[in-house]
Short mmCIF file of C-alpha atoms in Angstrom, two decimals:
data_model
loop_
_atom_site.label_atom_id
_atom_site.label_comp_id
_atom_site.label_asym_id
_atom_site.label_seq_id
_atom_site.Cartn_x
_atom_site.Cartn_y
_atom_site.Cartn_z
CA UNK A 1 -29.57 -49.45 40.63
CA UNK A 2 -30.16 -53.17 40.72
CA UNK A 3 -29.55 -55.40 37.99
CA UNK A 4 -33.36 -56.10 37.40
CA UNK A 5 -34.14 -52.49 37.56
CA UNK A 6 -31.35 -51.87 35.11
CA UNK A 7 -32.84 -54.58 32.94
CA UNK A 8 -36.24 -53.05 33.01
CA UNK A 9 -35.00 -49.51 32.08
CA UNK A 10 -32.75 -50.91 29.42
CA UNK A 11 -35.78 -52.59 27.70
CA UNK A 12 -37.96 -49.43 28.11
CA UNK A 13 -35.27 -47.69 26.49
CA UNK A 14 -34.71 -50.19 23.60
CA UNK A 15 -38.35 -49.76 22.97
CA UNK A 16 -38.35 -46.07 22.97
CA UNK A 17 -35.12 -46.34 20.43
CA UNK A 18 -36.92 -48.72 18.16
CA UNK A 19 -40.22 -46.18 18.14
CA UNK A 20 -37.76 -43.04 17.36
CA UNK A 21 -36.35 -45.18 14.50
CA UNK A 22 -39.87 -45.91 12.92
CA UNK A 23 -40.84 -42.33 13.48
CA UNK A 24 -37.50 -41.20 11.82
CA UNK A 25 -38.20 -43.72 8.78
CA UNK A 26 -41.81 -42.41 8.25
CA UNK A 27 -40.69 -38.91 8.16
CA UNK A 28 -37.82 -39.43 5.96
CA UNK A 29 -40.23 -41.44 3.61
CA UNK A 30 -42.49 -38.37 3.64
CA UNK A 31 -39.54 -36.04 2.71
CA UNK A 32 -38.30 -38.12 0.13
CA UNK A 33 -41.64 -38.01 -1.35
CA UNK A 34 -42.25 -34.40 -1.15
CA UNK A 35 -38.71 -33.67 -2.55
CA UNK A 36 -39.74 -35.81 -5.69
CA UNK A 37 -43.10 -33.96 -5.89
CA UNK A 38 -41.26 -30.79 -6.10
CA UNK A 39 -38.99 -31.78 -8.73
CA UNK A 40 -41.84 -33.23 -10.81
CA UNK A 41 -43.56 -29.72 -10.43
CA UNK A 42 -40.17 -28.01 -11.47
CA UNK A 43 -39.92 -30.22 -14.44
CA UNK A 44 -43.71 -29.32 -15.39
CA UNK A 45 -42.69 -25.81 -15.23
CA UNK A 46 -39.54 -26.19 -17.22
CA UNK A 47 -41.40 -27.63 -19.91
CA UNK A 48 -43.91 -24.89 -20.23
CA UNK A 49 -41.43 -21.96 -19.63
CA UNK A 50 -37.95 -23.38 -21.44
CA UNK A 51 -35.16 -25.14 -20.04
CA UNK A 52 -33.06 -22.64 -19.13
CA UNK A 53 -35.95 -20.50 -17.69
CA UNK A 54 -35.75 -22.61 -14.38
CA UNK A 55 -32.26 -23.05 -13.55
CA UNK A 56 -29.42 -21.33 -11.53
CA UNK A 57 -28.97 -18.90 -14.25
CA UNK A 58 -32.10 -17.19 -12.81
CA UNK A 59 -31.11 -16.75 -8.95
CA UNK A 60 -31.04 -13.30 -8.10
CA UNK A 61 -27.82 -11.29 -7.44
CA UNK A 62 -28.61 -10.53 -3.97
CA UNK A 63 -30.75 -13.22 -1.65
CA UNK A 64 -32.15 -12.73 1.80
CA UNK A 65 -33.34 -15.88 3.53
CA UNK A 66 -36.74 -16.06 4.02
CA UNK A 67 -36.60 -18.85 6.44
CA UNK A 68 -34.27 -19.28 9.54
CA UNK A 69 -34.26 -22.40 11.78
CA UNK A 70 -33.79 -21.97 15.64
CA UNK A 71 -31.99 -24.57 17.53
CA UNK A 72 -32.28 -25.00 21.33
CA UNK A 73 -30.23 -27.63 23.10
CA UNK A 74 -32.36 -29.33 25.96
CA UNK A 75 -31.13 -30.38 29.38
CA UNK A 76 -31.55 -34.15 28.14
CA UNK A 77 -28.82 -33.62 25.36
CA UNK A 78 -31.54 -33.50 22.58
CA UNK A 79 -31.68 -30.63 20.31
CA UNK A 80 -34.83 -29.00 19.22
CA UNK A 81 -35.30 -27.52 15.59
CA UNK A 82 -37.95 -25.00 14.48
CA UNK A 83 -38.57 -23.20 11.67
CA UNK A 84 -39.53 -19.49 11.33
CA UNK A 85 -40.50 -17.76 8.03
CA UNK A 86 -39.78 -14.14 8.04
CA UNK A 87 -42.32 -11.83 7.02
CA UNK A 88 -41.42 -10.56 3.25
CA UNK A 89 -41.25 -6.54 3.23
CA UNK A 90 -43.91 -5.27 1.01
CA UNK A 91 -42.14 -2.55 -1.30
CA UNK A 92 -45.60 -0.31 -1.73
CA UNK A 93 -45.00 1.40 1.42
CA UNK A 94 -41.40 2.41 1.09
CA UNK A 95 -41.97 3.92 -2.68
CA UNK A 96 -44.71 6.45 -1.77
CA UNK A 97 -42.25 9.40 -2.10
CA UNK A 98 -39.60 7.90 -4.57
CA UNK A 99 -39.48 7.32 -8.07
CA UNK A 100 -39.03 3.98 -9.69
CA UNK A 101 -36.05 4.21 -11.81
CA UNK A 102 -37.23 2.16 -14.90
CA UNK A 103 -34.27 2.52 -17.40
CA UNK A 104 -30.85 0.67 -17.05
CA UNK A 105 -28.78 1.69 -14.06
CA UNK A 106 -25.75 3.65 -15.28
CA UNK A 107 -22.66 2.28 -13.33
CA UNK A 108 -20.32 4.55 -14.85
CA UNK A 109 -18.85 8.01 -13.46
CA UNK A 110 -21.64 10.85 -13.59
CA UNK A 111 -20.46 14.07 -14.64
CA UNK A 112 -21.53 16.47 -11.76
CA UNK A 113 -20.03 19.92 -12.67
CA UNK A 114 -21.95 21.20 -15.52
CA UNK A 115 -19.92 23.08 -18.38
CA UNK A 116 -19.93 26.74 -18.12
CA UNK A 117 -21.30 27.13 -21.71
CA UNK A 118 -24.24 25.32 -21.34
CA UNK A 119 -27.42 26.69 -23.38
CA UNK A 120 -30.11 28.57 -21.38
CA UNK A 121 -32.94 26.32 -22.71
CA UNK A 122 -31.02 23.28 -21.18
CA UNK A 123 -30.73 24.75 -17.94
CA UNK A 124 -34.02 25.44 -17.94
CA UNK A 125 -35.19 22.09 -18.64
CA UNK A 126 -32.59 20.83 -15.86
CA UNK A 127 -34.36 23.31 -13.41
CA UNK A 128 -37.76 22.18 -14.09
CA UNK A 129 -36.82 18.36 -13.84
CA UNK A 130 -35.18 18.96 -10.53
CA UNK A 131 -37.95 20.85 -9.35
CA UNK A 132 -40.61 17.96 -9.99
CA UNK A 133 -38.82 15.66 -7.70
CA UNK A 134 -36.42 17.34 -5.50
CA UNK A 135 -35.59 14.36 -3.26
CA UNK A 136 -35.71 11.62 -5.49
CA UNK A 137 -33.95 8.50 -4.40
CA UNK A 138 -33.28 6.11 -7.06
CA UNK A 139 -34.90 2.74 -6.15
CA UNK A 140 -33.65 -0.59 -7.28
CA UNK A 141 -35.55 -2.25 -9.64
CA UNK A 142 -38.20 -4.60 -8.05
CA UNK A 143 -36.08 -7.84 -9.28
CA UNK A 144 -33.28 -6.43 -7.19
CA UNK A 145 -34.97 -6.42 -3.66
CA UNK A 146 -33.17 -9.35 -1.94
CA UNK A 147 -36.21 -10.16 0.20
CA UNK A 148 -38.69 -10.52 -2.67
CA UNK A 149 -40.50 -14.06 -3.38
CA UNK A 150 -37.81 -16.31 -5.18
CA UNK A 151 -40.96 -16.94 -7.40
CA UNK A 152 -40.24 -13.81 -9.16
CA UNK A 153 -36.79 -14.57 -10.36
CA UNK A 154 -38.44 -16.61 -12.87
CA UNK A 155 -40.74 -14.05 -14.30
CA UNK A 156 -43.87 -12.00 -13.33
CA UNK A 157 -46.32 -14.77 -14.28
CA UNK A 158 -45.22 -18.01 -13.64
CA UNK A 159 -47.01 -21.36 -14.33
CA UNK A 160 -48.93 -22.95 -11.40
CA UNK A 161 -46.56 -25.92 -11.42
CA UNK A 162 -43.57 -23.63 -10.22
CA UNK A 163 -45.63 -22.59 -7.42
CA UNK A 164 -46.53 -25.88 -6.51
CA UNK A 165 -43.04 -26.65 -6.42
CA UNK A 166 -42.17 -23.75 -4.13
CA UNK A 167 -45.00 -25.07 -1.94
CA UNK A 168 -43.29 -28.63 -1.80
CA UNK A 169 -40.08 -27.30 -0.73
CA UNK A 170 -41.40 -25.10 1.72
CA UNK A 171 -43.14 -28.13 3.40
CA UNK A 172 -39.69 -30.14 2.83
CA UNK A 173 -38.00 -27.36 4.86
CA UNK A 174 -40.62 -27.48 7.66
CA UNK A 175 -40.11 -31.56 7.70
CA UNK A 176 -36.33 -31.14 7.62
CA UNK A 177 -36.37 -29.31 10.86
CA UNK A 178 -38.37 -32.37 12.54
CA UNK A 179 -36.04 -34.81 11.12
CA UNK A 180 -32.99 -32.99 12.43
CA UNK A 181 -34.09 -33.20 15.80
CA UNK A 182 -35.21 -36.78 15.38
CA UNK A 183 -31.71 -37.58 14.31
CA UNK A 184 -30.12 -35.92 17.23
CA UNK A 185 -32.65 -37.67 19.65
CA UNK A 186 -31.86 -41.18 17.95
CA UNK A 187 -28.27 -40.68 18.48
CA UNK A 188 -28.65 -39.74 22.17
CA UNK A 189 -31.13 -42.57 22.90
CA UNK A 190 -28.40 -44.89 21.40
CA UNK A 191 -25.62 -43.51 23.28
CA UNK A 192 -27.63 -43.96 26.68
CA UNK A 193 -28.40 -47.35 25.43
CA UNK A 194 -24.74 -48.13 24.96
CA UNK A 195 -24.04 -46.87 28.51
CA UNK A 196 -26.51 -48.83 29.94
CA UNK A 197 -25.54 -52.16 28.35
CA UNK A 198 -21.88 -51.60 29.74
CA UNK A 199 -23.25 -51.13 33.28
CA UNK A 200 -25.49 -54.28 32.95
CA UNK A 201 -22.62 -56.36 31.91
CA UNK A 202 -20.71 -54.83 34.75
CA UNK A 203 -23.24 -55.43 37.23
CA UNK A 204 -23.73 -58.95 36.02
CA UNK A 205 -20.05 -59.57 36.39
CA UNK A 206 -19.99 -58.60 39.97
CA UNK A 207 -23.08 -60.53 40.66
CA UNK A 208 -21.55 -63.58 39.09
CA UNK A 209 -18.51 -62.94 40.99
CA UNK A 210 -20.10 -62.60 44.17
CA UNK A 211 -22.28 -65.71 43.81
CA UNK A 212 -19.08 -67.57 42.83
CA UNK A 213 -17.42 -66.06 46.46
CA UNK A 214 -20.59 -67.42 48.43
CA UNK A 215 -20.28 -70.94 46.38
CA UNK A 216 -16.83 -71.30 47.17
CA UNK A 217 -17.34 -70.56 50.82
CA UNK B 1 -27.94 -10.96 17.82
CA UNK B 2 -30.42 -12.48 20.27
CA UNK B 3 -33.34 -14.27 18.53
CA UNK B 4 -31.74 -14.39 15.25
CA UNK B 5 -32.34 -17.76 13.69
CA UNK B 6 -29.61 -19.94 11.92
CA UNK B 7 -29.52 -20.75 8.25
CA UNK B 8 -30.44 -23.82 6.54
CA UNK B 9 -27.34 -24.77 4.07
CA UNK B 10 -27.60 -26.79 0.96
CA UNK B 11 -25.08 -28.59 -0.94
CA UNK B 12 -26.90 -30.29 -3.97
CA UNK B 13 -27.32 -30.61 -7.81
CA UNK B 14 -29.08 -27.61 -9.72
CA UNK B 15 -32.15 -28.66 -9.31
CA UNK B 16 -31.98 -29.62 -5.55
CA UNK B 17 -30.58 -26.06 -5.01
CA UNK B 18 -33.20 -24.26 -7.00
CA UNK B 19 -36.12 -26.03 -5.26
CA UNK B 20 -34.84 -25.14 -1.81
CA UNK B 21 -33.92 -21.65 -3.01
CA UNK B 22 -37.37 -21.22 -4.14
CA UNK B 23 -38.55 -22.45 -0.65
CA UNK B 24 -36.65 -19.18 0.63
CA UNK B 25 -33.42 -20.44 2.44
CA UNK B 26 -31.07 -18.93 0.19
CA UNK B 27 -28.67 -16.08 1.27
CA UNK B 28 -26.33 -14.39 -1.08
CA UNK B 29 -24.91 -10.88 -0.87
CA UNK B 30 -21.35 -9.52 -1.44
CA UNK B 31 -20.65 -9.38 2.60
CA UNK B 32 -20.89 -13.02 3.26
CA UNK B 33 -20.28 -16.18 1.55
CA UNK B 34 -23.54 -17.88 0.10
CA UNK B 35 -25.15 -20.74 2.31
CA UNK B 36 -25.58 -23.01 -0.81
CA UNK B 37 -23.45 -24.85 -3.29
CA UNK B 38 -24.52 -25.84 -6.64
CA UNK B 39 -22.70 -28.97 -7.69
CA UNK B 40 -21.99 -29.52 -11.36
CA UNK B 41 -20.17 -32.09 -13.25
CA UNK B 42 -16.95 -30.32 -13.07
CA UNK B 43 -17.21 -29.61 -9.42
CA UNK B 44 -14.12 -30.78 -7.71
CA UNK B 45 -14.50 -33.11 -4.30
CA UNK B 46 -12.16 -30.70 -2.68
CA UNK B 47 -14.32 -27.88 -3.30
CA UNK B 48 -17.22 -29.94 -1.99
CA UNK B 49 -15.33 -30.91 1.06
CA UNK B 50 -13.87 -27.42 1.65
CA UNK B 51 -17.58 -25.94 1.34
CA UNK B 52 -18.85 -28.53 3.82
CA UNK B 53 -16.13 -27.60 6.42
CA UNK B 54 -16.76 -23.94 6.01
CA UNK B 55 -20.57 -24.73 6.69
CA UNK B 56 -19.60 -26.81 9.62
CA UNK B 57 -17.25 -23.68 10.92
CA UNK B 58 -19.89 -20.91 10.50
CA UNK B 59 -21.80 -20.42 13.78
CA UNK B 60 -24.91 -19.12 11.91
CA UNK B 61 -25.88 -22.59 10.05
CA UNK B 62 -28.33 -24.89 11.88
CA UNK B 63 -29.20 -27.41 9.32
CA UNK B 64 -26.88 -28.43 6.19
CA UNK B 65 -28.78 -30.53 3.43
CA UNK B 66 -26.92 -32.45 1.00
CA UNK B 67 -27.59 -34.64 -1.61
CA UNK B 68 -26.68 -38.50 -0.74
CA UNK B 69 -24.37 -39.29 -3.65
CA UNK B 70 -22.42 -35.86 -2.92
CA UNK B 71 -22.26 -37.05 0.50
CA UNK B 72 -20.51 -40.07 -0.46
CA UNK B 73 -17.99 -38.29 -2.29
CA UNK B 74 -17.01 -36.84 1.52
CA UNK B 75 -18.18 -39.64 3.28
CA UNK B 76 -15.19 -39.38 5.80
CA UNK B 77 -15.89 -35.74 6.30
CA UNK B 78 -19.49 -36.56 7.29
CA UNK B 79 -18.64 -39.38 9.61
CA UNK B 80 -16.18 -37.36 11.35
CA UNK B 81 -19.14 -34.90 12.31
CA UNK B 82 -20.17 -35.82 15.65
CA UNK B 83 -21.80 -32.26 16.80
CA UNK B 84 -25.78 -31.73 17.27
CA UNK B 85 -25.31 -28.50 15.40
CA UNK B 86 -25.29 -28.07 12.47
CA UNK B 87 -27.40 -31.21 11.97
CA UNK B 88 -26.69 -33.15 8.48
CA UNK B 89 -29.52 -34.42 6.43
CA UNK B 90 -28.90 -36.50 3.44
CA UNK B 91 -31.28 -36.27 0.75
CA UNK B 92 -32.08 -37.98 -2.24
CA UNK B 93 -31.48 -36.54 -5.98
CA UNK B 94 -33.22 -36.99 -9.23
CA UNK B 95 -30.90 -39.83 -10.27
CA UNK B 96 -29.73 -41.25 -6.97
CA UNK B 97 -32.69 -42.28 -4.69
CA UNK B 98 -32.05 -42.38 -1.06
CA UNK B 99 -30.49 -45.28 0.52
CA UNK B 100 -30.68 -45.90 4.20
CA UNK B 101 -27.96 -48.02 4.49
CA UNK B 102 -25.51 -45.20 3.31
CA UNK B 103 -26.81 -42.59 5.67
CA UNK B 104 -24.43 -41.85 8.46
CA UNK B 105 -26.79 -41.14 10.91
CA UNK B 106 -28.74 -44.41 10.59
CA UNK B 107 -25.36 -46.58 10.23
CA UNK B 108 -24.30 -45.25 13.61
CA UNK B 109 -27.60 -46.22 14.89
CA UNK B 110 -27.38 -49.54 13.46
CA UNK B 111 -24.20 -50.69 14.37
CA UNK B 112 -24.65 -51.37 17.76
CA UNK B 113 -26.30 -54.77 18.30
CA UNK B 114 -24.22 -57.84 18.59
CA UNK B 115 -25.54 -61.29 19.99
CA UNK B 116 -24.03 -60.66 23.37
CA UNK B 117 -26.17 -57.47 23.60
CA UNK B 118 -29.18 -59.68 23.97
CA UNK B 119 -28.04 -62.09 26.45
#
């Protein structure tokens, strides 16, 4: 590649780099605004629900992610990130044949071997209760479902501001994937520019050395 | 598992983590370590750095979100991360707005030009 062609390609790459930086700055600004909006909504929810009602104390003991990101490395070295939201499992379908256990879950050891001197009335009651639901599978309370909407950690009826906060953060997550991809693109373009600069300087030195030789002859 | 996406991890203060967990990125179960760290006043820099490095070592994390003021505490670890995946995104916190001049990525992108380059 000649010097002038290299310089043209360098100019084009530099313009592309500037455009990518400008786009990155715009997306960053949007991201920061959305995050601040989310915090503001959370603060409003905290004001109406109480300070400790919107805090780390409310996190569930088991959580499953509802959104994941797919990363794909392209041939040019750029990485593409795209988010995918997992469809939440609906509880109603599974619970048709099972009875929800409302009381506190007993964590202690259960007495399985009944003593021989149990009264007949008690035995009859036991048999009756076992006949009602022979295949009962105790189901965890709905708030223990790891795939539930995180809004439910904070109560059954949550204020609109908390839903707005969730919506803001969902948008932030989508935008984060775009920014992550753009960051890798910016860094790759920078590397290419650096390499092209070195090539240009090398070519220039060669060209000026050749010109000096010609002048000497 | 083919087709299974990667997680988004977050290292941030309570409000940041609560917000992103509301968004649905959290994972917490007894079999695996959580993909988030709530940084409080008494959280040590060692713990933050170890958590960050553990996220980098995991192959199921695609993006790490970190408050910029926390990133400043472990700047050397963030600057040392050169791979594309996981991507590290610095985000503002309530008390520390985002400063582009501190961002590792933008500093790498900015620090390339000198007067000689434009001759």
